[in-house]
Amino acid sequence: MSVDSRSELDRAAEIAASLSEVRARIDRACAAADRPPDSVTLVVVTKTFPTTDIGILQHLGCSDVAENKDQEARLKAVELSHATPALCWHMIGQVQRNKARSVAAWADVVESVDRLSLAEALSAGAVTANRRLDILLQISLDPDDADGRGGVRAIELPDLAARVSALPGLTVRGIMGIAPYPGDPDVAFNLLESASLQLRTVLPDADRISAGMSGDLEAAVRHGATHVRIGGAILGKRAIVG
Ligand SMILES: *Cc1c(COP(=O)(O)O)cnc(C)c1O
């Protein structure tokens, strides 16, 4: 056995162990919230980690991976394009309009849509690529306007949702939020949960709530998250903060 495949085996064992801990955390959080364990989908955040890690995750039964940079994600998606079963690629980072066409070619879900101009560019890209994209509208959960994370104010959500859902090539599936840190995640995710109710008065089927990261997944599950985005707790420390 080569040194390379030896370290690959070590890495696989390491990921398998942390993955099962995270799955156990999700199961416990669901039980505590009186929710069925399969009501929460684990999305593994693979930004900054190598494509080989994504291959390992796939062997361990992970179907959904998330990235936050167009170029890095596109290269990984191309490398893994023949993997079976096919992976579901989520874009969770802010997207510049001039990158939208590229994102539309590799992403299956874009979670960070917070303005109509971006949705229009994604729509054009999806139509050109003959693809459909699932869209989550990102809600700002910051208490003030000093927010660098992006996101639409909850009050603007119904209008944006109606406009985005009218665009060809896109399907609005729900919302995404990032709890401010420091801060109380229960307060943030409570706001997200009520935004979801609001959204469903306009789009009854748009019931996904993407919320919760390594540090706050329990609070997210308490407040109805259908998807949690977990990076560090599964793959370890990121070399670059992304
Ligand atoms: C990086 C990132 C995550 C994962 O965060 P961890 O703390 O590593 O679990 C989740 N959501 C978004 C939007 C991110 O950028």
mmCIF file of C-alpha atoms and ligand atoms in Angstrom:
data_model
loop_
_atom_site.group_PDB
_atom_site.id
_atom_site.type_symbol
_atom_site.label_atom_id
_atom_site.label_comp_id
_atom_site.label_asym_id
_atom_site.label_seq_id
_atom_site.Cartn_x
_atom_site.Cartn_y
_atom_site.Cartn_z
ATOM 1 C CA MET A 1 0.000 0.000 0.000
ATOM 2 C CA SER A 2 1.346 3.406 -0.941
ATOM 3 C CA VAL A 3 1.857 6.167 1.578
ATOM 4 C CA ASP A 4 -0.824 8.110 -0.213
ATOM 5 C CA SER A 5 -3.548 5.518 0.104
ATOM 6 C CA ARG A 6 -2.511 4.945 3.726
ATOM 7 C CA SER A 7 -3.086 8.596 4.601
ATOM 8 C CA GLU A 8 -6.287 8.503 2.562
ATOM 9 C CA LEU A 9 -7.476 5.612 4.757
ATOM 10 C CA ASP A 10 -6.602 7.565 7.901
ATOM 11 C CA ARG A 11 -8.492 10.554 6.595
ATOM 12 C CA ALA A 12 -11.502 8.384 5.723
ATOM 13 C CA ALA A 13 -11.553 6.942 9.250
ATOM 14 C CA GLU A 14 -11.300 10.419 10.744
ATOM 15 C CA ILE A 15 -14.165 11.767 8.635
ATOM 16 C CA ALA A 16 -16.290 8.675 9.312
ATOM 17 C CA ALA A 17 -15.914 9.181 13.073
ATOM 18 C CA SER A 18 -16.784 12.878 13.083
ATOM 19 C CA LEU A 19 -19.604 12.333 10.616
ATOM 20 C CA SER A 20 -21.252 9.786 12.866
ATOM 21 C CA GLU A 21 -20.937 12.168 15.817
ATOM 22 C CA VAL A 22 -22.688 14.887 13.834
ATOM 23 C CA ARG A 23 -25.387 12.490 12.676
ATOM 24 C CA ALA A 24 -25.928 11.510 16.316
ATOM 25 C CA ARG A 25 -26.209 15.200 17.282
ATOM 26 C CA ILE A 26 -28.845 15.723 14.583
ATOM 27 C CA ASP A 27 -30.769 12.629 15.739
ATOM 28 C CA ARG A 28 -30.706 13.822 19.352
ATOM 29 C CA ALA A 29 -31.802 17.313 18.350
ATOM 30 C CA CYS A 30 -34.694 15.864 16.343
ATOM 31 C CA ALA A 31 -35.745 13.648 19.234
ATOM 32 C CA ALA A 32 -35.650 16.610 21.632
ATOM 33 C CA ALA A 33 -37.783 18.646 19.225
ATOM 34 C CA ASP A 34 -40.210 15.778 18.650
ATOM 35 C CA ARG A 35 -39.319 15.618 14.998
ATOM 36 C CA PRO A 36 -38.578 12.515 12.896
ATOM 37 C CA PRO A 37 -34.810 12.070 12.364
ATOM 38 C CA ASP A 38 -35.197 12.065 8.585
ATOM 39 C CA SER A 39 -36.807 15.523 8.644
ATOM 40 C CA VAL A 40 -33.353 17.151 8.636
ATOM 41 C CA THR A 41 -30.966 16.856 5.689
ATOM 42 C CA LEU A 42 -27.248 17.107 6.380
ATOM 43 C CA VAL A 43 -25.396 19.346 3.926
ATOM 44 C CA VAL A 44 -21.632 19.041 4.388
ATOM 45 C CA VAL A 45 -19.741 22.287 3.840
ATOM 46 C CA THR A 46 -16.628 21.272 1.911
ATOM 47 C CA LYS A 47 -15.180 24.714 1.088
ATOM 48 C CA THR A 48 -11.358 24.800 1.319
ATOM 49 C CA PHE A 49 -11.189 20.990 1.631
ATOM 50 C CA PRO A 50 -9.868 18.799 -1.186
ATOM 51 C CA THR A 51 -11.990 16.911 -3.684
ATOM 52 C CA THR A 52 -10.717 13.650 -2.177
ATOM 53 C CA ASP A 53 -12.599 14.540 1.034
ATOM 54 C CA ILE A 54 -15.793 14.921 -0.965
ATOM 55 C CA GLY A 55 -15.204 11.478 -2.481
ATOM 56 C CA ILE A 56 -14.845 10.057 1.040
ATOM 57 C CA LEU A 57 -18.051 11.783 2.159
ATOM 58 C CA GLN A 58 -19.893 10.342 -0.777
ATOM 59 C CA HIS A 59 -18.754 6.822 0.114
ATOM 60 C CA LEU A 60 -20.067 7.487 3.621
ATOM 61 C CA GLY A 61 -23.515 8.229 2.247
ATOM 62 C CA CYS A 62 -23.476 12.021 2.077
ATOM 63 C CA SER A 63 -25.467 13.312 -0.864
ATOM 64 C CA ASP A 64 -25.341 17.076 -0.361
ATOM 65 C CA VAL A 65 -22.217 19.243 -0.318
ATOM 66 C CA ALA A 66 -21.860 23.017 -0.109
ATOM 67 C CA GLU A 67 -19.260 25.428 -1.396
ATOM 68 C CA ASN A 68 -18.931 29.204 -1.185
ATOM 69 C CA LYS A 69 -16.629 30.124 -4.077
ATOM 70 C CA ASP A 70 -17.534 29.703 -7.713
ATOM 71 C CA GLN A 71 -14.158 28.766 -9.138
ATOM 72 C CA GLU A 72 -13.201 26.296 -6.409
ATOM 73 C CA ALA A 73 -16.617 24.643 -6.556
ATOM 74 C CA ARG A 74 -16.696 24.406 -10.325
ATOM 75 C CA LEU A 75 -13.354 22.581 -10.428
ATOM 76 C CA LYS A 76 -14.495 20.112 -7.762
ATOM 77 C CA ALA A 77 -17.850 19.516 -9.438
ATOM 78 C CA VAL A 78 -16.155 18.805 -12.768
ATOM 79 C CA GLU A 79 -13.767 16.348 -11.097
ATOM 80 C CA LEU A 80 -16.668 14.522 -9.478
ATOM 81 C CA SER A 81 -19.129 14.820 -12.342
ATOM 82 C CA HIS A 82 -19.099 11.062 -12.991
ATOM 83 C CA ALA A 83 -19.584 10.067 -9.371
ATOM 84 C CA THR A 84 -22.632 7.926 -8.697
ATOM 85 C CA PRO A 85 -25.021 8.559 -7.155
ATOM 86 C CA ALA A 86 -24.716 12.151 -8.331
ATOM 87 C CA LEU A 87 -23.952 14.698 -5.653
ATOM 88 C CA CYS A 88 -26.230 17.644 -4.972
ATOM 89 C CA TRP A 89 -24.112 20.820 -5.033
ATOM 90 C CA HIS A 90 -25.161 23.807 -2.920
ATOM 91 C CA MET A 91 -23.817 27.335 -3.353
ATOM 92 C CA ILE A 92 -23.859 29.074 0.049
ATOM 93 C CA GLY A 93 -21.581 32.053 -0.571
ATOM 94 C CA GLN A 94 -22.439 35.469 -1.896
ATOM 95 C CA VAL A 95 -22.608 35.452 -5.679
ATOM 96 C CA GLN A 96 -21.526 38.359 -7.827
ATOM 97 C CA ARG A 97 -23.720 38.923 -10.824
ATOM 98 C CA ASN A 98 -20.881 38.302 -13.268
ATOM 99 C CA LYS A 99 -20.365 34.844 -11.705
ATOM 100 C CA ALA A 100 -24.014 33.843 -11.893
ATOM 101 C CA ARG A 101 -23.750 32.090 -15.255
ATOM 102 C CA SER A 102 -20.863 30.008 -14.036
ATOM 103 C CA VAL A 103 -22.655 29.136 -10.798
ATOM 104 C CA ALA A 104 -25.745 28.132 -12.775
ATOM 105 C CA ALA A 105 -23.655 25.534 -14.602
ATOM 106 C CA TRP A 106 -22.519 23.556 -11.529
ATOM 107 C CA ALA A 107 -24.857 24.368 -8.626
ATOM 108 C CA ASP A 108 -28.040 22.400 -8.036
ATOM 109 C CA VAL A 109 -29.167 24.649 -5.183
ATOM 110 C CA VAL A 110 -28.249 28.307 -4.702
ATOM 111 C CA GLU A 111 -28.924 29.197 -1.061
ATOM 112 C CA SER A 112 -27.680 32.768 -1.081
ATOM 113 C CA VAL A 113 -30.113 34.625 -3.334
ATOM 114 C CA ASP A 114 -31.005 37.953 -1.777
ATOM 115 C CA ARG A 115 -31.845 40.242 -4.691
ATOM 116 C CA LEU A 116 -33.788 40.158 -7.915
ATOM 117 C CA SER A 117 -30.860 41.134 -10.168
ATOM 118 C CA LEU A 118 -28.915 38.081 -8.995
ATOM 119 C CA ALA A 119 -31.916 35.807 -9.493
ATOM 120 C CA GLU A 120 -32.345 37.168 -13.017
ATOM 121 C CA ALA A 121 -28.715 36.417 -13.845
ATOM 122 C CA LEU A 122 -29.014 32.888 -12.400
ATOM 123 C CA SER A 123 -32.191 32.377 -14.379
ATOM 124 C CA ALA A 124 -30.466 33.404 -17.615
ATOM 125 C CA GLY A 125 -27.589 31.036 -16.817
ATOM 126 C CA ALA A 126 -29.906 28.155 -16.017
ATOM 127 C CA VAL A 127 -31.853 28.622 -19.237
ATOM 128 C CA THR A 128 -28.638 28.749 -21.296
ATOM 129 C CA ALA A 129 -27.309 25.609 -19.609
ATOM 130 C CA ASN A 130 -30.686 23.923 -19.965
ATOM 131 C CA ARG A 131 -30.826 23.275 -16.228
ATOM 132 C CA ARG A 132 -33.195 24.027 -13.353
ATOM 133 C CA LEU A 133 -31.857 25.508 -10.138
ATOM 134 C CA ASP A 134 -33.394 25.214 -6.713
ATOM 135 C CA ILE A 135 -33.294 28.577 -4.967
ATOM 136 C CA LEU A 136 -33.282 29.489 -1.301
ATOM 137 C CA LEU A 137 -33.758 33.139 -0.438
ATOM 138 C CA GLN A 138 -31.235 34.286 2.133
ATOM 139 C CA ILE A 139 -32.753 36.217 5.018
ATOM 140 C CA SER A 140 -30.686 38.698 6.989
ATOM 141 C CA LEU A 141 -30.740 37.686 10.656
ATOM 142 C CA ASP A 142 -28.575 40.547 11.825
ATOM 143 C CA PRO A 143 -30.161 42.854 14.377
ATOM 144 C CA ASP A 144 -28.909 46.015 12.673
ATOM 145 C CA ASP A 145 -28.009 47.028 9.155
ATOM 146 C CA ALA A 146 -24.276 46.551 9.718
ATOM 147 C CA ASP A 147 -24.293 43.196 8.028
ATOM 148 C CA GLY A 148 -21.667 41.743 5.783
ATOM 149 C CA ARG A 149 -23.350 38.403 5.326
ATOM 150 C CA GLY A 150 -25.925 39.449 2.784
ATOM 151 C CA GLY A 151 -29.576 38.585 3.000
ATOM 152 C CA VAL A 152 -32.902 40.232 2.402
ATOM 153 C CA ARG A 153 -34.899 41.827 5.232
ATOM 154 C CA ALA A 154 -37.820 39.602 6.241
ATOM 155 C CA ILE A 155 -40.267 42.380 5.338
ATOM 156 C CA GLU A 156 -39.097 42.350 1.705
ATOM 157 C CA LEU A 157 -39.314 38.557 1.431
ATOM 158 C CA PRO A 158 -42.832 38.020 0.011
ATOM 159 C CA ASP A 159 -42.276 40.489 -2.820
ATOM 160 C CA LEU A 160 -38.853 39.071 -3.723
ATOM 161 C CA ALA A 161 -40.204 35.506 -3.555
ATOM 162 C CA ALA A 162 -43.045 36.281 -5.930
ATOM 163 C CA ARG A 163 -40.703 37.907 -8.449
ATOM 164 C CA VAL A 164 -38.012 35.217 -8.292
ATOM 165 C CA SER A 165 -40.515 32.395 -8.619
ATOM 166 C CA ALA A 166 -41.763 33.916 -11.870
ATOM 167 C CA LEU A 167 -38.328 33.561 -13.506
ATOM 168 C CA PRO A 168 -37.683 30.653 -15.906
ATOM 169 C CA GLY A 169 -35.284 27.916 -14.818
ATOM 170 C CA LEU A 170 -35.606 28.602 -11.093
ATOM 171 C CA THR A 171 -37.683 26.973 -8.368
ATOM 172 C CA VAL A 172 -37.915 28.758 -5.028
ATOM 173 C CA ARG A 173 -37.707 26.042 -2.364
ATOM 174 C CA GLY A 174 -37.428 28.080 0.825
ATOM 175 C CA ILE A 175 -35.063 30.226 2.836
ATOM 176 C CA MET A 176 -31.579 30.245 4.314
ATOM 177 C CA GLY A 177 -30.156 32.130 7.266
ATOM 178 C CA ILE A 178 -26.880 32.556 9.119
ATOM 179 C CA ALA A 179 -27.164 33.325 12.821
ATOM 180 C CA PRO A 180 -25.065 36.337 13.830
ATOM 181 C CA TYR A 181 -22.063 35.489 15.974
ATOM 182 C CA PRO A 182 -21.847 36.427 18.779
ATOM 183 C CA GLY A 183 -25.553 36.334 19.424
ATOM 184 C CA ASP A 184 -28.378 34.088 20.562
ATOM 185 C CA PRO A 185 -29.067 31.550 17.798
ATOM 186 C CA ASP A 186 -32.546 30.853 19.200
ATOM 187 C CA VAL A 187 -33.518 34.483 18.602
ATOM 188 C CA ALA A 188 -32.105 34.421 15.070
ATOM 189 C CA PHE A 189 -33.667 31.095 14.086
ATOM 190 C CA ASN A 190 -36.993 32.115 15.588
ATOM 191 C CA LEU A 191 -36.980 35.054 13.169
ATOM 192 C CA LEU A 192 -36.108 32.686 10.341
ATOM 193 C CA GLU A 193 -38.960 30.371 11.269
ATOM 194 C CA SER A 194 -41.494 33.185 11.110
ATOM 195 C CA ALA A 195 -40.045 34.330 7.788
ATOM 196 C CA SER A 196 -40.667 30.798 6.513
ATOM 197 C CA LEU A 197 -44.327 31.004 7.534
ATOM 198 C CA GLN A 198 -44.558 34.333 5.723
ATOM 199 C CA LEU A 199 -42.985 32.883 2.609
ATOM 200 C CA ARG A 200 -45.439 30.012 2.566
ATOM 201 C CA THR A 201 -48.382 32.401 2.400
ATOM 202 C CA VAL A 202 -46.993 33.334 -1.042
ATOM 203 C CA LEU A 203 -45.393 30.004 -2.080
ATOM 204 C CA PRO A 204 -46.984 27.165 -0.080
ATOM 205 C CA ASP A 205 -44.461 24.541 -1.272
ATOM 206 C CA ALA A 206 -41.353 26.600 -0.439
ATOM 207 C CA ASP A 207 -40.918 24.878 2.904
ATOM 208 C CA ARG A 208 -37.157 24.390 3.202
ATOM 209 C CA ILE A 209 -35.314 26.117 6.006
ATOM 210 C CA SER A 210 -31.519 25.978 5.747
ATOM 211 C CA ALA A 211 -30.148 26.958 9.139
ATOM 212 C CA GLY A 212 -27.563 25.771 11.582
ATOM 213 C CA MET A 213 -23.834 25.244 11.402
ATOM 214 C CA SER A 214 -21.372 23.241 13.527
ATOM 215 C CA GLY A 215 -21.938 25.422 16.589
ATOM 216 C CA ASP A 216 -25.681 25.953 16.509
ATOM 217 C CA LEU A 217 -27.353 23.038 14.755
ATOM 218 C CA GLU A 218 -29.404 22.098 17.841
ATOM 219 C CA ALA A 219 -31.021 25.555 17.969
ATOM 220 C CA ALA A 220 -31.709 25.369 14.231
ATOM 221 C CA VAL A 221 -33.445 21.999 14.556
ATOM 222 C CA ARG A 222 -35.538 23.381 17.441
ATOM 223 C CA HIS A 223 -36.742 26.092 15.074
ATOM 224 C CA GLY A 224 -37.698 23.909 12.158
ATOM 225 C CA ALA A 225 -34.516 23.658 10.076
ATOM 226 C CA THR A 226 -34.951 21.148 7.261
ATOM 227 C CA HIS A 227 -31.292 21.478 6.214
ATOM 228 C CA VAL A 228 -28.199 22.020 8.362
ATOM 229 C CA ARG A 229 -24.880 23.147 6.840
ATOM 230 C CA ILE A 230 -22.004 21.559 8.732
ATOM 231 C CA GLY A 231 -18.348 22.062 7.935
ATOM 232 C CA GLY A 232 -15.844 22.146 10.779
ATOM 233 C CA ALA A 233 -17.491 19.517 12.986
ATOM 234 C CA ILE A 234 -17.065 16.965 10.188
ATOM 235 C CA LEU A 235 -13.967 17.980 8.233
ATOM 236 C CA GLY A 236 -11.942 19.776 10.895
ATOM 237 C CA LYS A 237 -10.434 23.206 11.023
ATOM 238 C CA ARG A 238 -10.317 25.116 7.770
ATOM 239 C CA ALA A 239 -6.895 26.415 6.782
ATOM 240 C CA ILE A 240 -8.470 29.527 5.276
ATOM 241 C CA VAL A 241 -11.464 31.229 6.811
ATOM 242 C CA GLY A 242 -14.117 31.079 4.120
HETATM 243 C C1 LIG B 1 -18.696 27.942 6.251
HETATM 244 C C2 LIG B 1 -20.176 27.981 6.329
HETATM 245 C C3 LIG B 1 -20.896 27.017 7.060
HETATM 246 C C4 LIG B 1 -20.237 25.916 7.875
HETATM 247 O O1 LIG B 1 -19.737 26.428 9.069
HETATM 248 P P1 LIG B 1 -19.070 25.460 10.174
HETATM 249 O O2 LIG B 1 -19.018 26.303 11.381
HETATM 250 O O3 LIG B 1 -17.738 25.061 9.647
HETATM 251 O O4 LIG B 1 -19.973 24.297 10.341
HETATM 252 C C5 LIG B 1 -22.271 27.081 7.027
HETATM 253 N N1 LIG B 1 -22.933 28.045 6.335
HETATM 254 C C6 LIG B 1 -22.274 28.993 5.631
HETATM 255 C C7 LIG B 1 -23.051 30.027 4.894
HETATM 256 C C8 LIG B 1 -20.872 28.999 5.610
HETATM 257 O O5 LIG B 1 -20.238 29.945 4.903
#
